[in-house]
Tab-separated table of C-alpha atoms and ligand atoms in Angstrom:
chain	number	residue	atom	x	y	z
W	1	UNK	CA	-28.489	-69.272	163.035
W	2	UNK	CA	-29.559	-66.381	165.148
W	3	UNK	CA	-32.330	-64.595	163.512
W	4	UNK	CA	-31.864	-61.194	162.400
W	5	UNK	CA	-33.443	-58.324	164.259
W	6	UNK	CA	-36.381	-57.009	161.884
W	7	UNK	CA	-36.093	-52.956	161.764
W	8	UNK	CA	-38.766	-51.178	163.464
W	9	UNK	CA	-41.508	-50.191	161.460
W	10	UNK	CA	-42.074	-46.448	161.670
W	11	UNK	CA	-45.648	-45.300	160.874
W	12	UNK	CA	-45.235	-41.122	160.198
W	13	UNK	CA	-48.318	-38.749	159.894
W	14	UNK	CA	-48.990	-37.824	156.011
W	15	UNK	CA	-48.879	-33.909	155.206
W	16	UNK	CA	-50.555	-32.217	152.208
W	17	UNK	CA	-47.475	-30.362	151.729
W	18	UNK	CA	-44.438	-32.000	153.675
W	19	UNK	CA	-43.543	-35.087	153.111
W	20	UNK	CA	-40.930	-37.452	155.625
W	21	UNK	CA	-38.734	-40.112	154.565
W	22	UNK	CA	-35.934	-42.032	155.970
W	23	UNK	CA	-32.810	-43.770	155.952
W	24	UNK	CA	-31.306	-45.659	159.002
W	25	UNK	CA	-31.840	-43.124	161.301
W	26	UNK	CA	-31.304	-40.517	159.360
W	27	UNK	CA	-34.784	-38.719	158.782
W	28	UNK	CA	-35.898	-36.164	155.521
W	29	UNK	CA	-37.969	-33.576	155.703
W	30	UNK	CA	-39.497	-32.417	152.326
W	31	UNK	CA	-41.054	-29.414	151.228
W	32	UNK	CA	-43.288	-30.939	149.114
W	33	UNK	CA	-44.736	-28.432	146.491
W	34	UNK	CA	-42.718	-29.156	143.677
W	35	UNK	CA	-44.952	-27.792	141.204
W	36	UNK	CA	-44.675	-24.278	143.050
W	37	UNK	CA	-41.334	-24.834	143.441
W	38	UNK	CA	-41.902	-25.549	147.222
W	39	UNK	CA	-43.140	-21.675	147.743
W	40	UNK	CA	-44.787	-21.608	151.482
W	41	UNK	CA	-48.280	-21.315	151.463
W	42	UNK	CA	-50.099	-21.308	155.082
W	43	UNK	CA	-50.816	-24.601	154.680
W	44	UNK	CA	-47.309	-25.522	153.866
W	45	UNK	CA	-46.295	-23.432	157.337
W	46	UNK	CA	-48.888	-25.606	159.450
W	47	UNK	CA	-47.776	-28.741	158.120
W	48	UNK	CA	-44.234	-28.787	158.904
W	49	UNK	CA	-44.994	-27.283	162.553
W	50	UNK	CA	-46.958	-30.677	162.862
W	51	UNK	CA	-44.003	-32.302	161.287
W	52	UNK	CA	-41.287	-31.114	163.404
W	53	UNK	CA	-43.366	-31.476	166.343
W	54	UNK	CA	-43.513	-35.097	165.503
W	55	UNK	CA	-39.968	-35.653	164.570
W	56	UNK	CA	-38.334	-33.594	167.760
W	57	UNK	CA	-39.553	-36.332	170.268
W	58	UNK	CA	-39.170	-39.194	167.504
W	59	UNK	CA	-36.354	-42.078	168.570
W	60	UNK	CA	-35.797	-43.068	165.086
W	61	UNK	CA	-34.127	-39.658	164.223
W	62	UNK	CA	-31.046	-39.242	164.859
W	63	UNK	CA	-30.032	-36.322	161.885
W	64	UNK	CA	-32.766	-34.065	160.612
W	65	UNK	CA	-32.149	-33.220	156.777
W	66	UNK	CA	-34.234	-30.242	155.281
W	67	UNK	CA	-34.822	-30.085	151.649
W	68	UNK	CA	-37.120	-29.512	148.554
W	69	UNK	CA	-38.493	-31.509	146.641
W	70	UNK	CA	-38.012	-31.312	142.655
W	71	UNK	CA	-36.130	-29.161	141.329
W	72	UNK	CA	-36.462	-26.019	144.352
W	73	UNK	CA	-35.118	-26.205	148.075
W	74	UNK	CA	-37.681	-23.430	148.744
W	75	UNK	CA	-38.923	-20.365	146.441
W	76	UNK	CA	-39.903	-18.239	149.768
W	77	UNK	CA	-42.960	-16.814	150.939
W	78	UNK	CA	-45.911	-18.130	148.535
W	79	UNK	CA	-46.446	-14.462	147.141
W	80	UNK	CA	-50.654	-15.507	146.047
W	81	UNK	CA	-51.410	-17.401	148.943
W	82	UNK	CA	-49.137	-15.878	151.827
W	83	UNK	CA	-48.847	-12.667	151.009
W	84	UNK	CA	-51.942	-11.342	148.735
W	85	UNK	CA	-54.064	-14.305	150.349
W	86	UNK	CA	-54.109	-12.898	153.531
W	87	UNK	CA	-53.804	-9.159	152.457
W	88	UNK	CA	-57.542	-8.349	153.515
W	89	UNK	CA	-57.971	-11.131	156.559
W	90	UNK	CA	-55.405	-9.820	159.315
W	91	UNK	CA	-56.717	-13.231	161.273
W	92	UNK	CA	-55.529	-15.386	158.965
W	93	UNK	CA	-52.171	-13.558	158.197
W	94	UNK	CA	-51.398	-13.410	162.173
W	95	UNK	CA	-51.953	-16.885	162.003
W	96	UNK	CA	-49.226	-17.671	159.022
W	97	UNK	CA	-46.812	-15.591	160.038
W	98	UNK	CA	-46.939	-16.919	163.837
W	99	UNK	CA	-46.602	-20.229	161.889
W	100	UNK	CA	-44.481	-19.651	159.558
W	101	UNK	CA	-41.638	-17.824	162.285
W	102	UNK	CA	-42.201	-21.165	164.818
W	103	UNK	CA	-41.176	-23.682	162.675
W	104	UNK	CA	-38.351	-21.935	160.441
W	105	UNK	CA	-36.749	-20.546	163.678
W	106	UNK	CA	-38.265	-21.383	166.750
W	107	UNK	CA	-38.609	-25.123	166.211
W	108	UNK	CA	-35.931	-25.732	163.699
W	109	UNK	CA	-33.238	-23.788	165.604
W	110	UNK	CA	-33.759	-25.445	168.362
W	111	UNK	CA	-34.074	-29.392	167.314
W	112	UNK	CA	-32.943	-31.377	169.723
W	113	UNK	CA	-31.024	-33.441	167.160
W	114	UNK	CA	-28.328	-32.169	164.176
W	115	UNK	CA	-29.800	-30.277	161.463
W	116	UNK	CA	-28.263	-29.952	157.620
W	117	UNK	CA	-30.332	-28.035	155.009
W	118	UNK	CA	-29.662	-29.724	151.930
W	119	UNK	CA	-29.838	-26.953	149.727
W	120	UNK	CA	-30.957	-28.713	146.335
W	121	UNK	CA	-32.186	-25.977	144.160
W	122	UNK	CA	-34.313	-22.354	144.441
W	123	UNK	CA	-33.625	-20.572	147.650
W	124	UNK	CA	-35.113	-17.658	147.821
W	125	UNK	CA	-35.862	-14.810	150.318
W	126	UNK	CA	-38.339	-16.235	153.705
W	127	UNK	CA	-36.026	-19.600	152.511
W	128	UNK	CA	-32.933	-17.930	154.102
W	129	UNK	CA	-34.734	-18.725	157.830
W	130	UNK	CA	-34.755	-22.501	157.754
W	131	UNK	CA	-31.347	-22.425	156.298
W	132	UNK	CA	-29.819	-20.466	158.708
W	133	UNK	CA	-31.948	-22.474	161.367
W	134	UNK	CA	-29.886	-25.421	160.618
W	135	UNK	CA	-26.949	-26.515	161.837
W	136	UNK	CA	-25.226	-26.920	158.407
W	137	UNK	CA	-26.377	-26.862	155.063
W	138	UNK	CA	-24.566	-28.147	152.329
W	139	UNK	CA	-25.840	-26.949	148.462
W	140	UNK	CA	-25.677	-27.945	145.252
W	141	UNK	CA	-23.621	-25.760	142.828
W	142	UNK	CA	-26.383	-25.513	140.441
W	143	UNK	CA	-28.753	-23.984	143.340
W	144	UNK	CA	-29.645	-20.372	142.931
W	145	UNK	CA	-29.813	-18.346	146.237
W	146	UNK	CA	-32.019	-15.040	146.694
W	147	UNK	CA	-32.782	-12.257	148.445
W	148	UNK	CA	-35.157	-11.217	145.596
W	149	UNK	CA	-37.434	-9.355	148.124
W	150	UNK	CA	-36.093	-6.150	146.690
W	151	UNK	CA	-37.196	-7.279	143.174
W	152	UNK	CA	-40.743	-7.070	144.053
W	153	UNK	CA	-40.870	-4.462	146.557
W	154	UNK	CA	-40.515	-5.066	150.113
W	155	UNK	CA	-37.370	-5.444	152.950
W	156	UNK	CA	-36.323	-9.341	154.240
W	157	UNK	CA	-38.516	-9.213	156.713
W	158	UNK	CA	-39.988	-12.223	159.078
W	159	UNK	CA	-36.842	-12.795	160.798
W	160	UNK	CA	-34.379	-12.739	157.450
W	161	UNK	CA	-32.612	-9.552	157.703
W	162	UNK	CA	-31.706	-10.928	161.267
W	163	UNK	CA	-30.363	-14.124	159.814
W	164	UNK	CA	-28.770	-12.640	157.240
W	165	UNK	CA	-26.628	-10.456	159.206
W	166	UNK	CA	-25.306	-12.887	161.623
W	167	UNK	CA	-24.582	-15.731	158.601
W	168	UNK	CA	-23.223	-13.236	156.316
W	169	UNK	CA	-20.646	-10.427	156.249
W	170	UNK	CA	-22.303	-7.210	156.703
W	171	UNK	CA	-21.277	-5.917	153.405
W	172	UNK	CA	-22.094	-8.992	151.637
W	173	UNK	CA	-25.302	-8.827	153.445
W	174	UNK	CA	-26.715	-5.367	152.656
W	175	UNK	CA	-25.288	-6.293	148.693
W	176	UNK	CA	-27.625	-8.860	147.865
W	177	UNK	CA	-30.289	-7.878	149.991
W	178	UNK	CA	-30.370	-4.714	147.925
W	179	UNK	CA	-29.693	-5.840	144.785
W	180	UNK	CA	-31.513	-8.956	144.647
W	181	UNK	CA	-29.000	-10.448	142.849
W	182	UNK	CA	-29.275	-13.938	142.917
W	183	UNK	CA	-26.034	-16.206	143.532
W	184	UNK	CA	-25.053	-20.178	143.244
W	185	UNK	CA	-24.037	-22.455	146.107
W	186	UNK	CA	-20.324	-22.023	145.681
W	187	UNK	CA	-20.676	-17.857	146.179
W	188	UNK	CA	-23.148	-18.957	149.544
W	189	UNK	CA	-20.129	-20.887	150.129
W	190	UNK	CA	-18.120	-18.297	149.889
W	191	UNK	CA	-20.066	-15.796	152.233
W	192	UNK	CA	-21.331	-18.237	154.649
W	193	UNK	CA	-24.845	-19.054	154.205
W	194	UNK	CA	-23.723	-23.060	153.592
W	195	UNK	CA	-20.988	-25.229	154.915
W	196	UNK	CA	-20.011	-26.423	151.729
W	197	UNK	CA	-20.866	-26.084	147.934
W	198	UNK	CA	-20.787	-29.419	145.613
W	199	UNK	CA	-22.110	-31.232	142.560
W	200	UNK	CA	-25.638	-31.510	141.859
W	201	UNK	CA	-25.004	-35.219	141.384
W	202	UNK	CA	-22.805	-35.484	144.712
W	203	UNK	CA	-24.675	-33.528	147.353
W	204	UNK	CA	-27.271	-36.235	148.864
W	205	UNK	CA	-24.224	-38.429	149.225
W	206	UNK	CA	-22.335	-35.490	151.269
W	207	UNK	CA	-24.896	-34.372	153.176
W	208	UNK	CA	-25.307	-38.503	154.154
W	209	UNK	CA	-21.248	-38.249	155.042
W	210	UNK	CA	-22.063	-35.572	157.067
W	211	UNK	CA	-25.315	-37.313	158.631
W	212	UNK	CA	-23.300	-40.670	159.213
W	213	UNK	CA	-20.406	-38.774	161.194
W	214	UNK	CA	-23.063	-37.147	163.416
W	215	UNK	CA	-24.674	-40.360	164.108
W	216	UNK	CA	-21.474	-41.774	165.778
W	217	UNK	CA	-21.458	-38.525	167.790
W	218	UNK	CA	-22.149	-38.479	171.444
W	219	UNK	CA	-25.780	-36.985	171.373
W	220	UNK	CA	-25.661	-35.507	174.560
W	221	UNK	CA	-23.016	-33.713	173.962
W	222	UNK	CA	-23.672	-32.526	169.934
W	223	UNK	CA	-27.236	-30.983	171.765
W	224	UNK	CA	-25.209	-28.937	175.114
W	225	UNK	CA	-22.616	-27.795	172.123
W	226	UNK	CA	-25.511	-26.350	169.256
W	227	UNK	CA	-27.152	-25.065	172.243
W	228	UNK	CA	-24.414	-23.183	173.796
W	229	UNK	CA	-22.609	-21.613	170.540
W	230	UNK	CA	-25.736	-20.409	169.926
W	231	UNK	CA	-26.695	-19.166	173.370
W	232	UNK	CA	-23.610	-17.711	174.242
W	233	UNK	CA	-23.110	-15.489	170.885
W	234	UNK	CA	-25.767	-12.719	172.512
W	235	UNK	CA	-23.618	-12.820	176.101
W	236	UNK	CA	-21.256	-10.555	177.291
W	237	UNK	CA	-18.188	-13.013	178.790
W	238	UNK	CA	-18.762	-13.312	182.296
W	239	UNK	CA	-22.471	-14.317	181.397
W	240	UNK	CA	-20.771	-16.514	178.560
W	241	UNK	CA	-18.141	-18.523	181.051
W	242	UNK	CA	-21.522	-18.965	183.712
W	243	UNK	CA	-23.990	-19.784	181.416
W	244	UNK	CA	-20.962	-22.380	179.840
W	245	UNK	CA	-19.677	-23.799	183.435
W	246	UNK	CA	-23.605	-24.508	184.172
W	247	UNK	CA	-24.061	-25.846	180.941
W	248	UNK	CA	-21.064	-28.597	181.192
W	249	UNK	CA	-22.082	-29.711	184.541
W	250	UNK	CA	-25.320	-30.623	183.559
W	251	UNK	CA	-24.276	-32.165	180.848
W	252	UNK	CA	-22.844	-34.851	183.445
W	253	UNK	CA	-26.197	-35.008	184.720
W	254	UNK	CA	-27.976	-35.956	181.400
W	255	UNK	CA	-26.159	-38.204	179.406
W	256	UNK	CA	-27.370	-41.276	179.626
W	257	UNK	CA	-24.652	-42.532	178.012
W	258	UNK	CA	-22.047	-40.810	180.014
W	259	UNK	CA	-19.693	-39.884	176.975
W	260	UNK	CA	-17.351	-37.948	178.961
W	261	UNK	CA	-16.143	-41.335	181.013
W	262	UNK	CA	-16.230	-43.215	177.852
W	263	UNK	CA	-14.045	-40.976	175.804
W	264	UNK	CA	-11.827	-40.189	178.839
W	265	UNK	CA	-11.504	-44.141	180.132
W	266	UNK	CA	-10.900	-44.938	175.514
W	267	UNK	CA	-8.248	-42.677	175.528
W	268	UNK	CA	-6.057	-42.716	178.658
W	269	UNK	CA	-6.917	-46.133	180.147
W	270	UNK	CA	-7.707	-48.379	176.353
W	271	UNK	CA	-5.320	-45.923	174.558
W	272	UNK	CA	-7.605	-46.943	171.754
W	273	UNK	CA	-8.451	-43.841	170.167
W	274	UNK	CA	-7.239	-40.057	169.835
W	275	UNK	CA	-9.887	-36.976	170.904
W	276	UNK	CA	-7.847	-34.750	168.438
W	277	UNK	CA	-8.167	-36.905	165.497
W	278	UNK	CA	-11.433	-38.619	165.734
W	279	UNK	CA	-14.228	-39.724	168.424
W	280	UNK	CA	-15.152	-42.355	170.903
W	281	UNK	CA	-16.952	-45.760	170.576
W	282	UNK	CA	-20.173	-45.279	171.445
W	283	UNK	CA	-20.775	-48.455	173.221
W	284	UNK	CA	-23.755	-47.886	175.821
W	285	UNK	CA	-26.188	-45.884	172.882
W	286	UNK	CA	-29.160	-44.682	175.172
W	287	UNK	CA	-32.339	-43.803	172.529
G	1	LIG	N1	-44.894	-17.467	145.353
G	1	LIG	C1	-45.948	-17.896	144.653
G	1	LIG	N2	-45.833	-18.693	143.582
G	1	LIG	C2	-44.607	-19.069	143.232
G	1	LIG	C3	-43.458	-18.662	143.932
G	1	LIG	C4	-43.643	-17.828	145.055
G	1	LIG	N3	-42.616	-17.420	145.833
G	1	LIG	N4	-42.368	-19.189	143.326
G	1	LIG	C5	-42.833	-19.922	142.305
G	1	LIG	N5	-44.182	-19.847	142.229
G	1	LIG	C6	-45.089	-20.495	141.279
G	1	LIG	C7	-45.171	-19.726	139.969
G	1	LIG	O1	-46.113	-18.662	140.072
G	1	LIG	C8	-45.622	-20.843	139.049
G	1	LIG	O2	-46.992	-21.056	139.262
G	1	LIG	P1	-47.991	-21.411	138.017
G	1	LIG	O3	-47.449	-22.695	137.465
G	1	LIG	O4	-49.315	-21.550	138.653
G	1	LIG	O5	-47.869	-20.287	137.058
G	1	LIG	C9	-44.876	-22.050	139.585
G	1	LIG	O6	-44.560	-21.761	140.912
G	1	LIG	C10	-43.600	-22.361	138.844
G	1	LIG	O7	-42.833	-21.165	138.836
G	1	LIG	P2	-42.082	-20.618	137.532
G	1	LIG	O8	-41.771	-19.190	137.768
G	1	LIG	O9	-42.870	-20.943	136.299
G	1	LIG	O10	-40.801	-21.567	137.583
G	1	LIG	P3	-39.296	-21.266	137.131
G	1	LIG	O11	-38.590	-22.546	137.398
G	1	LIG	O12	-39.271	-20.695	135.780
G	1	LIG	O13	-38.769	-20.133	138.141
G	1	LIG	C11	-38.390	-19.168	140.321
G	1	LIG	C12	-38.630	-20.444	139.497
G	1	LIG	C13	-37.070	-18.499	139.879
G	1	LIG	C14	-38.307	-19.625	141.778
G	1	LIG	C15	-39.558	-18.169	140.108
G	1	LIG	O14	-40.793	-18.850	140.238
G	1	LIG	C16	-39.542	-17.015	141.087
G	1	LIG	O15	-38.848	-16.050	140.863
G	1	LIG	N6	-40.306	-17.129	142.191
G	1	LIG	C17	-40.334	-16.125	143.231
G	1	LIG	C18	-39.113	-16.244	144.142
G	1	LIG	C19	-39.076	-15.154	145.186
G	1	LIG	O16	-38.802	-14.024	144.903
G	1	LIG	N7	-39.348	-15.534	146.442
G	1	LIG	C20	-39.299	-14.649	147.546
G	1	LIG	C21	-40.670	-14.355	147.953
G	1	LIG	S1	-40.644	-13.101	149.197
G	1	LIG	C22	-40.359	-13.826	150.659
G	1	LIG	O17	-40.095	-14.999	150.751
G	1	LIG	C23	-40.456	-13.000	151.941
């Protein structure tokens, strides 16, 4: 009997306030401050730069899933340790903020691999960066969004106004940005901070759905297409059509895999799938 290949055995790096765990290729990464109900401290902000750092050039990840552990996705800025913590050392605030904008934007928007925020609880205010950093998020219907900034006295700053803005309708945006009224996953639903809005009970098993699909995905391909409906949304549209003709040719030029004869030589040649109603076999996976 041929003996079964043994999986690999990953070794990660251990954070004091991140934590990383796995699933067949499909890797979680935890805020990890549960009993601050995953708040971000400056700690928490160097920690998952280190983390992503480590995961963006890891093999073994294939999806990247955000999310909180307990019972928050993220409360925000830590309020004692970001904000009044730093109030008298502008050093150390220069240094959190600059840490806290490269992995929630920088870094996250631009994973090389698909991103879902898994929205399981508390979002609130400096949390509305990673989510909109991701390529989806799907939330639970019991989680509670905010921008509560307002509440205590200052504008979405960091980058969150920004995000807001383009993820949002403008009037929904300046409504709960100025009201601080918080909201549940189906109303984010509804104004298009998440993908989708389900169960409490339901949503890791969605968000794996989601994560499985990707996986059979040409990779290549997923990274040129994140990259360029992103890129292209600040282009006027003869930039746009360039900036997209460049971008599919070298697409050619680094797939590995070369999805684009696969798919073509399935469907016209095999006749043994349909491009409008599903994908490819990936048969030649390049890591
Ligand atoms: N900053 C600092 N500490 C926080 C934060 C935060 N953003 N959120 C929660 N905590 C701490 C609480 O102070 C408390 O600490 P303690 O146990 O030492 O007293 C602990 O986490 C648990 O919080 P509770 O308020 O007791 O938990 P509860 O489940 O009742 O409420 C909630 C959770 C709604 C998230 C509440 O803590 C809250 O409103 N937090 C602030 C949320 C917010 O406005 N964030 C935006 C910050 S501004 C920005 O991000 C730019």
């Amino acid at each position: 009997m041929a003996a079964t290949k043994a999986a690999p055995k990953i070794v990660d790096p251990t954070f004091e306030t991140v934590k990383i765990e796995r699933d067949k290729g499909v890797t979680f990464l935890i805020m990890n401050r549960p009993e601050k109900r995953n708040a971000m401290s400056p700690q928490l902000h160097l920690d998952m730069n280190d983390a992503i750092d480590h995961l963006s050039i890891d093999p073994h990840t294939d999806v990247l899933v955000l999310t909180g552990a307990g019972k928050a996705f993220c409360a925000g800025q830590d309020i004692r340790l970001y904000f009044r913590g730093t109030a008298t050392d502008p050093a150390a605030r220069a240094k959190a903020r600059r840490a806290s904008n490269d992995w929630r934007w920088q870094k996250l928007s631009k994973f090389p691999k698909p991103t879902i925020a898994m929205v399981n609880g508390f979002c609130f205010g400096g949390a509305f960066t990673q989510v909109s950093a991701c390529d989806f998020a799907i939330a639970s219907n019991s989680a509670v969004f905010g921008l509560s900034e307002v509440n205590w006295g200052i504008i979405p700053g960091g980058i969150v106004s920004w995000n807001v803005g383009q993820m949002m309708r403008l009037r929904d945006a300046i409504y709960y940005a100025t009201t601080g009224e918080p909201f549940k996953g189906k109303r984010a639903m509804e104004i298009g901070m998440v993908n989708k809005s389900v169960p409490a009970n339901k949503l890791k098993s969605e968000v794996m759905k989601l994560a499985r699909l990707m996986q059979q995905k040409s990779p290549a391909a997923v990274k040129y297409t994140k990259e360029a409906i992103r890129a292209v949304r600040f282009m006027n549209e003869p930039e746009a059509a360039d900036y997209l003709n460049a971008k599919s040719d070298a697409l050619k030029f680094i797939d590995k895999e070369d999805s684009r004869g696969q798919g073509m030589s399935q469907f016209l040649d095999e006749k043994s799938y349909r491009p409008g109603l599903g994908h490819f076999e990936r048969r030649n996976k390049a890591k």
